[in-house]
Amino acid sequence: MGDFLAPHNACGQNLLRIVSRGNAILAELMRLKDYVPPVFRFDSKQFDQKYGSVIIDFAYFKACATYEQKIENDSALQALDEKLRENFSNILTRFYLAFESIHKYITDLNAYIDELEDGLYIQQSLESIMFNEEGKQLMCEAVYLYGIMLLLVDCHFEGYVRERLLVSYYRYNAQRSSSTRVDDVCMLLRSTGYSKSSLKRPANYPEEYFKRVPVNTSLVELVIGRLRSDELYNQSRAFPYPEHRSIALANQASMLVIILSFNPSLLHSQTAIMREIVVKFFPDCWVSSIYMGVVINLFDWWQPYKAARTALNSTLENSNIKKTAQNYGQKMDTQILEVEKIQFSVNLDENAVGPIVKLVRNCNVTLHWILLHTASPNMLVEESKRSKSIRQLVIHESKYSVENCLRLLLNTAQVEQNVKQFYKQLLQDKESKWMKKKERCVERISDLAELFSGNKFLDGTEKNLCLQKWFKEISEHVKTLQQDEGRKIVQLLQALEEVQEFHQPENNLNISQYLADTRVILRSMLLTGSISEDIMITLNIVTDCCYAWIIMESFVSVMQGCIKENPSMVIKLKALFLKMASALETPLLRINQARSADLSSVSQHYSRELEGFARRVLQIIPETVFGLLAEIVHLETNILKEMPTKISKDKLKDYEQFDDRLQMAKLTYAVSVFTKGELSLRSVSLGVLRVDSHRLFEDGIRQELVKKVTHALHNCLVFDLKSKTDLVKKLQNLATVMDGYRRSFQYIQDYININSLKIWHEEITYIINNAVEEECKGLTWIPGKNWRSLQDEKFIHIPVTDSNSYTFLGRFARELIRITDPRSTVYIEHTLAWYDIKTHNEVLNHNVFSTILQGMGTPGLCGLDELISFFTVVEIQNINNYLEKGVREKVWTDMIKDSNIIMQNNSENSKGNPGKLYMTALTGTTKIWMPMLDWVLKIGQFQILRNKIAYDLNTACKFEAKHMESALRTLNQAVLAEIYKRNNGYQTEGETELLRQLSIRLDWAGISDPQNKIYVKSKNVPDVEIIMFLFTVTQVHKLYYSKSIAGLLSKKVQDPVDAIAFAIGMQTVLRQFHTSALNRYVALLCEYIMLFVNVESSKTASDWEAEGITTLHFLELFAKYSNVPKSIILSHIPLVILDQYDVKLLK
C-alpha cells in the first residue's frame, strides 16, 4: 500500500483530514461550553416568565405559525425578540456552526466509507486500510471522535438548551441557512433526556443517541475487532513490564469503551467477547479517561448491559480491589522517597539515565492509577452507591492522601523535566562529544604504539615492534569508526582485553593504565553512540497526563496551601505546568499531520485553558499579599501617626511606635518573600504561549486589587432609602478606605517590583468603566451583560442588592438623584445647594462632588458623569417617543389648532387674553402634561448634576495638571475654529478619531458644556415648539417670583416645580431638534408675555402682572441656560416693557 499518509495518497490524506477536523470540532465544543448565554438556560423563574414566549424549544416546529403570530400580536414580545436577535445573532451562528460541523463530520465519514466500498480509491479498501498501521489508527479514531462529540455535546449543552439555541438560530438566521441541513442537525441533536440535574440515566443511553445518524456497520465491526486484537499505538515498548499492560493500553481501552456503544449487542449478550476485553484491558482498572480528562466509571457506564456487567465483576471483586489498591499505595510511599533522593543528587550522568527513566515510568503508572481511581467521574449524572463504596475502599486500602499524591506528582514532574533537559542536551552534544572521545582514544592508542617503538622512553617499557604495529592498526581502525558501529567498538574492547591478557603488559603499571583509560574511553564512545531519540519518545509517552486534565482542578486548593506555607514551591509547580503542557500533543497530533489551518486556534484554546489553570493556582500569592496588605492598611490608617514635614526634637518620641513599626517591617518582608516565590517561576512555556512570571504576578495583583476595591466600593455605597443625610458620611468613609488602600499599595511597590501608581489608576478606571457599562447594559438589555462578562478574567461578580441597580455606581447615582429629586427639593443657584421643599433645610450642596473626587478619584466622577449622561439620553428618548406618538392623536391636534387661533387673534387685536390661552393648554390636557413634566424635570436635574461634576473636574485638573488643562482647552478652541471655518461638515476618518479622542479627554478635564450637547438624533416632530410652549404655560402658572431668594419657587408644596431644573430641561429637549424650534419657542414665550401688557379679563390686573413677571423671569432663566442672545428677546419685547416689569418688581 506504500506510505498511507504520503501527500500523494488521496485515501490516507482524506481520512487524515476527517480525523483532524474531528479534533478541531471537539476543541470548539470545549471552547463554547462556557459561553452559553444564561438567558437560554432559563436558570431562574424570571428568565422563564420573561423570555419563555420568544425562546422556544423544538415545540416551535410543531406550531411555527402559532408562535410567530403570538409574537407579532404583542409589541412587547416583538421588542424583546428584536433585542434577542440584535444581541445574540452572532453567538447563535457560532453555536449552530459547531453543531452543524458534527453532522457534517459523520456525513463525510460515511461518504468516505461508501467511496471505499465503491472502489473509488484504486487498490484500497476498508479491509486493506485496517491492515495498515496508520490506516487502522485513523479509522478507529474517526469513529471514536464521533462518539466523543455526541457525548460532550450532551454533557455540556443539555438537550433543552441545544433545542432553544437551534430554534433561535433558525428563526433569526433562516434566510442564510439551508433548511435541509438545519433539519438534519435538529434531528441529530434533539434532546436525549440526559440532564446533569437529573439522577436517572435515560433508557438505552447512549446507543439510541448514537443511532440517529449511524456509522457504517461494517466499519464498526472491523474497528472493534482491531481494537480487541491489535496493539494500535505500540506503547508496550514504553511500558515493557506485564503489570503496566493496562496503562500501556489505556488510550486504546478508552476508544474501545466509546465504540462499543455503537454496537450494543456485544455489551448485552456477547459474554465471551466482553470477558476477553476485560481480561486484556481492565484486569486491574475500572475507571477510564475517555478524552482530555473526561472520566467514566465502567461499573456505572456498563450497568445496563448484562454481558459487560458480568465480565467486569471479576475485576471488581473486593479482594482484587484491595490487593491492587494496597499495591499502588505501597508503591506511592516508596516512590516518593526514591524521587526525592534523586532530586537531592547534584548531577546527572549518562549512566544514570536508564534507572531514572525506569523510576519515572513507575511513578507515572502509579499516578495514573491512583488519580483515576480516587477521582469522581464527570461523565454520568450521579455515581451509584456501589461506585462510591469502591472509591472509598481504594482510598482506604491505598492509604491515599491528597498531600502525598501531590508530593509525588510534583517531585515526579521535577525529575521528568530535569532528565528531559539533560537528555536533550545529550542529543545536541552527541556528535561533538563522540568526536572528542574518538580523538582522545586515537591519541591514547598512538601513544601506546609510540611507547613500544622504543622512540619514547617510559620506565619498564621494552621495545616490541609487533605490539607497535598492532596498536598502529588499532589506531587506524578507531579513526574510521562511525557512531552507529557499536559492534566494532565491542570488538576493539575485546581485542584490547586480549592483548593485555596474552602479551601481559599489565606487569607494567603505566601500560596497564593506558589500556584501562583507552577501554574507558571506548565504553564511553559506545554509550554516547547509543544515545537516540527512543528514550525521549519513551519519556514523552510515559509522562503524558492528558488523563488528568480535569482532575488537576481538585488539587488547586492543596497547591495553594503549599504555596502559602512555602512560596519557593512555585519552582516545582513550573515543572507540573510543563508536564500538563505535554498533554496538548494528543489533540494536536492529527491536526498538525494534516497541516490544518485549525492548528493555531486549537493550540491557542488548550494553551489558554492551561494558562487559566496556572493563574488560578498562583492567584493565592496576590491574595496572600493583599491579606498582608490589609494589615498594612490597618496600621497605616489607624495606628501609625503621619509624620509631619517638620517636627521638634522633643516631640519625636510621640511618633516612635517601635512595636507597630516592627510589625510593619515583618509584614513588608512577608510580602517580598511571596513576591520572590512567584518571580522565581521566570518564564514558562504553556503550550504555544510563553508566560512571564512578572506579568503573571502583575496580572494577579491587578485582579486582586480589582476584587478588593470593588468590594470596598460595594460595601461602602449602600444607602438607607429613608434617610437623606448619610450620603456624605458614606462618601467620607469610602474616601478613608480608598486612601488607606492607595497609600499601602504605594508603600509596598518597591518590595514587589511594580509601578503601583500606574496600576492603581488603570484598575480604578477599569472598575468604574465596567460599572458604567454594566449599568447601561442593564438598563437596555439584561441577559447580554451576563454573557459578555464571562470573557473578562478580572470581572468580579457582586450579587445585586438593589432591584434598580446592578453595580455600586448605579446605586450611588440613583441615591444622588433621589436626594436631589426636583419633586421634593429645590435647587438654589446662589448657594449651589438643594433644599427640602417642606422644611427648607439644606439637603445637599456642591461640596459633595469634591468628596466623590476624594473617594473614587477622577475616574469615579467621570464615570458618574457618563452614567448620568446615559440617564439623560433615556429620558430624552422617552419624551421624543411620547411626542411622536402624541402628535398623531386628536386631543393634541385640536389643542395645537386652538392655540394657534388664539395667538393669531391676540396678535391682530391690541387687547391680549392670556387666560384663554392658559385654559386651552389646560382643559382636557392635564394627563398629557404629567409624564412630560417628570421627564423634563429629570433631564434638568441630570444637567445640573453634570454641570457641577464638570466644574469640580476642571478645578481639580487646573490644580493638578494646569499645563495639560491649558493645552486641551487651546486645542479644543483651535479644532472648533477649524470646523467653523470649513462650514461643510465633512471629516476624514483620522479627523473623526481625533475628535473622539479629544472629546474623551475634554470630559475628563471638565472642559465640557453638558447643556448645549446634542444627546440624540431626534425626528422632526410637527409643531414641537407650540407643544413645548403650551406645556411651559401650564407649568409656569405653578410658580411665583420670590424676592427673598431672587428666584422662582412653587406656589404649592403638593405640586412642586423646580424652576431651574425645568428651564434647563426644556432647553435641553428643544436643543435636540432643529435650531428653529428653539428660536420659535422663545418667540412664542415673548408673545405670551406681551399678552400681559394690556389684559382684558375677569381676572384682576395684579394677578396677571404677577403671572407676567413669573413668565418673564422664566424666560430670562431659559435664555441664560440656552445662551439665547438678549437681542432676540428685544426683537419681540420692547425694552420699555422690560424696564416696566423691573420697576414693578422693585415695588
GROMACS .gro file of C-alpha atoms in nm, residues 805-976:
model
  172
  805SER     CA    1  -2.917   4.895   4.012
  806TYR     CA    2  -2.663   4.639   3.900
  807THR     CA    3  -2.348   4.795   4.047
  808PHE     CA    4  -2.231   5.027   4.324
  809LEU     CA    5  -2.210   5.315   4.076
  810GLY     CA    6  -2.570   5.278   3.968
  811ARG     CA    7  -2.677   5.256   4.331
  812PHE     CA    8  -2.480   5.570   4.416
  813ALA     CA    9  -2.607   5.763   4.112
  814ARG     CA   10  -2.968   5.679   4.195
  815GLU     CA   11  -2.916   5.779   4.557
  816LEU     CA   12  -2.777   6.115   4.444
  817ILE     CA   13  -3.072   6.156   4.208
  818ARG     CA   14  -3.317   6.057   4.483
  819ILE     CA   15  -3.177   6.312   4.729
  820THR     CA   16  -3.185   6.595   4.470
  821ASP     CA   17  -3.525   6.496   4.326
  822PRO     CA   18  -3.696   6.815   4.190
  823ARG     CA   19  -4.028   6.686   4.326
  824SER     CA   20  -3.902   6.704   4.685
  825THR     CA   21  -3.618   6.959   4.669
  826VAL     CA   22  -3.544   7.292   4.506
  827TYR     CA   23  -3.207   7.396   4.369
  828ILE     CA   24  -3.093   7.746   4.470
  829GLU     CA   25  -2.824   7.869   4.237
  830HIS     CA   26  -2.690   8.143   4.466
  831THR     CA   27  -2.592   7.889   4.735
  832LEU     CA   28  -2.518   7.599   4.497
  833ALA     CA   29  -2.727   7.374   4.719
  834TRP     CA   30  -3.051   7.175   4.726
  835TYR     CA   31  -3.316   7.247   4.991
  836ASP     CA   32  -3.610   7.042   5.109
  837ILE     CA   33  -3.935   7.196   4.982
  838LYS     CA   34  -4.125   7.134   5.305
  839THR     CA   35  -3.866   7.201   5.578
  840HIS     CA   36  -3.647   7.445   5.380
  841ASN     CA   37  -3.342   7.268   5.526
  842GLU     CA   38  -3.031   7.215   5.316
  843VAL     CA   39  -3.021   6.858   5.182
  844LEU     CA   40  -2.701   6.864   4.979
  845ASN     CA   41  -2.450   7.115   4.848
  846HIS     CA   42  -2.180   7.135   4.584
  847ASN     CA   43  -1.910   7.006   4.822
  848VAL     CA   44  -2.040   6.653   4.776
  849PHE     CA   45  -1.865   6.635   4.437
  850SER     CA   46  -1.528   6.714   4.596
  851THR     CA   47  -1.593   6.428   4.840
  852ILE     CA   48  -1.671   6.194   4.547
  853LEU     CA   49  -1.343   6.301   4.391
  854GLN     CA   50  -1.158   6.207   4.711
  855GLY     CA   51  -1.330   5.870   4.737
  856MET     CA   52  -1.337   5.749   4.377
  857GLY     CA   53  -1.091   5.982   4.209
  858THR     CA   54  -1.126   6.136   3.867
  859PRO     CA   55  -1.239   5.804   3.709
  860GLY     CA   56  -1.525   5.781   3.961
  861LEU     CA   57  -1.650   6.132   3.893
  862CYS     CA   58  -1.616   6.083   3.515
  863GLY     CA   59  -1.798   5.750   3.539
  864LEU     CA   60  -2.079   5.913   3.734
  865ASP     CA   61  -2.098   6.185   3.469
  866GLU     CA   62  -2.114   5.925   3.191
  867LEU     CA   63  -2.387   5.730   3.369
  868ILE     CA   64  -2.596   6.041   3.430
  869SER     CA   65  -2.545   6.132   3.065
  870PHE     CA   66  -2.687   5.792   2.975
  871PHE     CA   67  -2.985   5.852   3.206
  872THR     CA   68  -3.036   6.183   3.023
  873VAL     CA   69  -3.043   6.006   2.687
  874VAL     CA   70  -3.302   5.758   2.814
  875GLU     CA   71  -3.531   6.039   2.936
  876ILE     CA   72  -3.491   6.239   2.613
  877GLN     CA   73  -3.579   5.927   2.413
  878ASN     CA   74  -3.887   5.879   2.632
  879ILE     CA   75  -4.010   6.234   2.569
  880ASN     CA   76  -3.933   6.214   2.197
  881ASN     CA   77  -4.127   5.888   2.162
  882TYR     CA   78  -4.412   6.043   2.359
  883LEU     CA   79  -4.421   6.350   2.134
  884GLU     CA   80  -4.404   6.143   1.814
  885LYS     CA   81  -4.695   5.932   1.932
  886GLY     CA   82  -4.894   6.227   2.073
  887VAL     CA   83  -4.900   6.450   1.765
  888ARG     CA   84  -5.100   6.181   1.586
  889GLU     CA   85  -5.381   6.195   1.847
  890LYS     CA   86  -5.690   6.414   1.810
  891VAL     CA   87  -5.656   6.579   2.153
  892TRP     CA   88  -5.311   6.710   2.063
  893THR     CA   89  -5.410   6.833   1.714
  894ASP     CA   90  -5.718   7.015   1.849
  895MET     CA   91  -5.510   7.178   2.123
  896ILE     CA   92  -5.245   7.296   1.875
  897LYS     CA   93  -5.515   7.427   1.636
  898ASP     CA   94  -5.697   7.622   1.910
  899SER     CA   95  -5.381   7.774   2.049
  900ASN     CA   96  -5.273   7.887   1.700
  901ILE     CA   97  -5.609   8.062   1.652
  902ILE     CA   98  -5.584   8.232   1.991
  903MET     CA   99  -5.228   8.351   1.933
  904GLN     CA  100  -5.325   8.479   1.589
  905ASN     CA  101  -5.625   8.670   1.725
  906ASN     CA  102  -5.416   8.818   2.005
  907SER     CA  103  -5.155   8.940   1.760
  908GLU     CA  104  -5.427   9.101   1.544
  909ASN     CA  105  -5.605   9.265   1.840
  910SER     CA  106  -5.443   9.509   2.074
  911LYS     CA  107  -5.609   9.351   2.373
  912GLY     CA  108  -5.444   9.029   2.499
  913ASN     CA  109  -5.622   8.737   2.661
  914PRO     CA  110  -5.364   8.509   2.829
  915GLY     CA  111  -5.634   8.343   3.034
  916LYS     CA  112  -5.798   8.194   2.728
  917LEU     CA  113  -5.467   8.056   2.610
  918TYR     CA  114  -5.397   7.909   2.952
  919MET     CA  115  -5.739   7.741   2.964
  920THR     CA  116  -5.679   7.599   2.615
  921ALA     CA  117  -5.349   7.448   2.729
  922LEU     CA  118  -5.504   7.312   3.049
  923THR     CA  119  -5.852   7.195   2.951
  924GLY     CA  120  -5.856   6.822   2.893
  925THR     CA  121  -5.477   6.802   2.872
  926THR     CA  122  -5.373   6.769   3.236
  927LYS     CA  123  -5.291   6.399   3.194
  928ILE     CA  124  -5.092   6.478   2.878
  929TRP     CA  125  -4.851   6.705   3.061
  930MET     CA  126  -4.796   6.489   3.372
  931PRO     CA  127  -4.541   6.239   3.226
  932MET     CA  128  -4.373   6.519   3.030
  933LEU     CA  129  -4.318   6.718   3.348
  934ASP     CA  130  -4.146   6.423   3.515
  935TRP     CA  131  -3.916   6.369   3.217
  936VAL     CA  132  -3.827   6.736   3.175
  937LEU     CA  133  -3.755   6.783   3.547
  938LYS     CA  134  -3.535   6.472   3.547
  939ILE     CA  135  -3.344   6.595   3.243
  940GLY     CA  136  -3.290   6.933   3.409
  941GLN     CA  137  -3.182   6.767   3.734
  942PHE     CA  138  -2.932   6.548   3.545
  943GLN     CA  139  -2.791   6.853   3.365
  944ILE     CA  140  -2.741   7.041   3.694
  945LEU     CA  141  -2.553   6.742   3.834
  946ARG     CA  142  -2.340   6.717   3.522
  947ASN     CA  143  -2.255   7.086   3.539
  948LYS     CA  144  -2.134   7.052   3.899
  949ILE     CA  145  -1.930   6.742   3.808
  950ALA     CA  146  -1.767   6.926   3.515
  951TYR     CA  147  -1.682   7.220   3.740
  952ASP     CA  148  -1.514   7.000   4.003
  953LEU     CA  149  -1.325   6.801   3.740
  954ASN     CA  150  -1.200   7.119   3.577
  955THR     CA  151  -1.100   7.273   3.910
  956ALA     CA  152  -0.904   6.961   4.009
  957CYS     CA  153  -0.740   6.947   3.665
  958LYS     CA  154  -0.631   7.311   3.690
  959PHE     CA  155  -0.467   7.247   4.025
  960GLU     CA  156  -0.307   6.909   3.948
  961ALA     CA  157  -0.229   6.940   3.575
  962LYS     CA  158  -0.267   7.303   3.476
  963HIS     CA  159  -0.045   7.273   3.167
  964MET     CA  160  -0.247   6.979   3.035
  965GLU     CA  161  -0.572   7.167   3.102
  966SER     CA  162  -0.446   7.471   2.914
  967ALA     CA  163  -0.321   7.258   2.626
  968LEU     CA  164  -0.655   7.076   2.596
  969ARG     CA  165  -0.852   7.399   2.609
  970THR     CA  166  -0.631   7.558   2.342
  971LEU     CA  167  -0.652   7.251   2.118
  972ASN     CA  168  -1.030   7.244   2.157
  973GLN     CA  169  -1.058   7.609   2.055
  974ALA     CA  170  -0.833   7.551   1.756
  975VAL     CA  171  -1.034   7.250   1.641
  976LEU     CA  172  -1.364   7.438   1.680
   0.00000   0.00000   0.00000
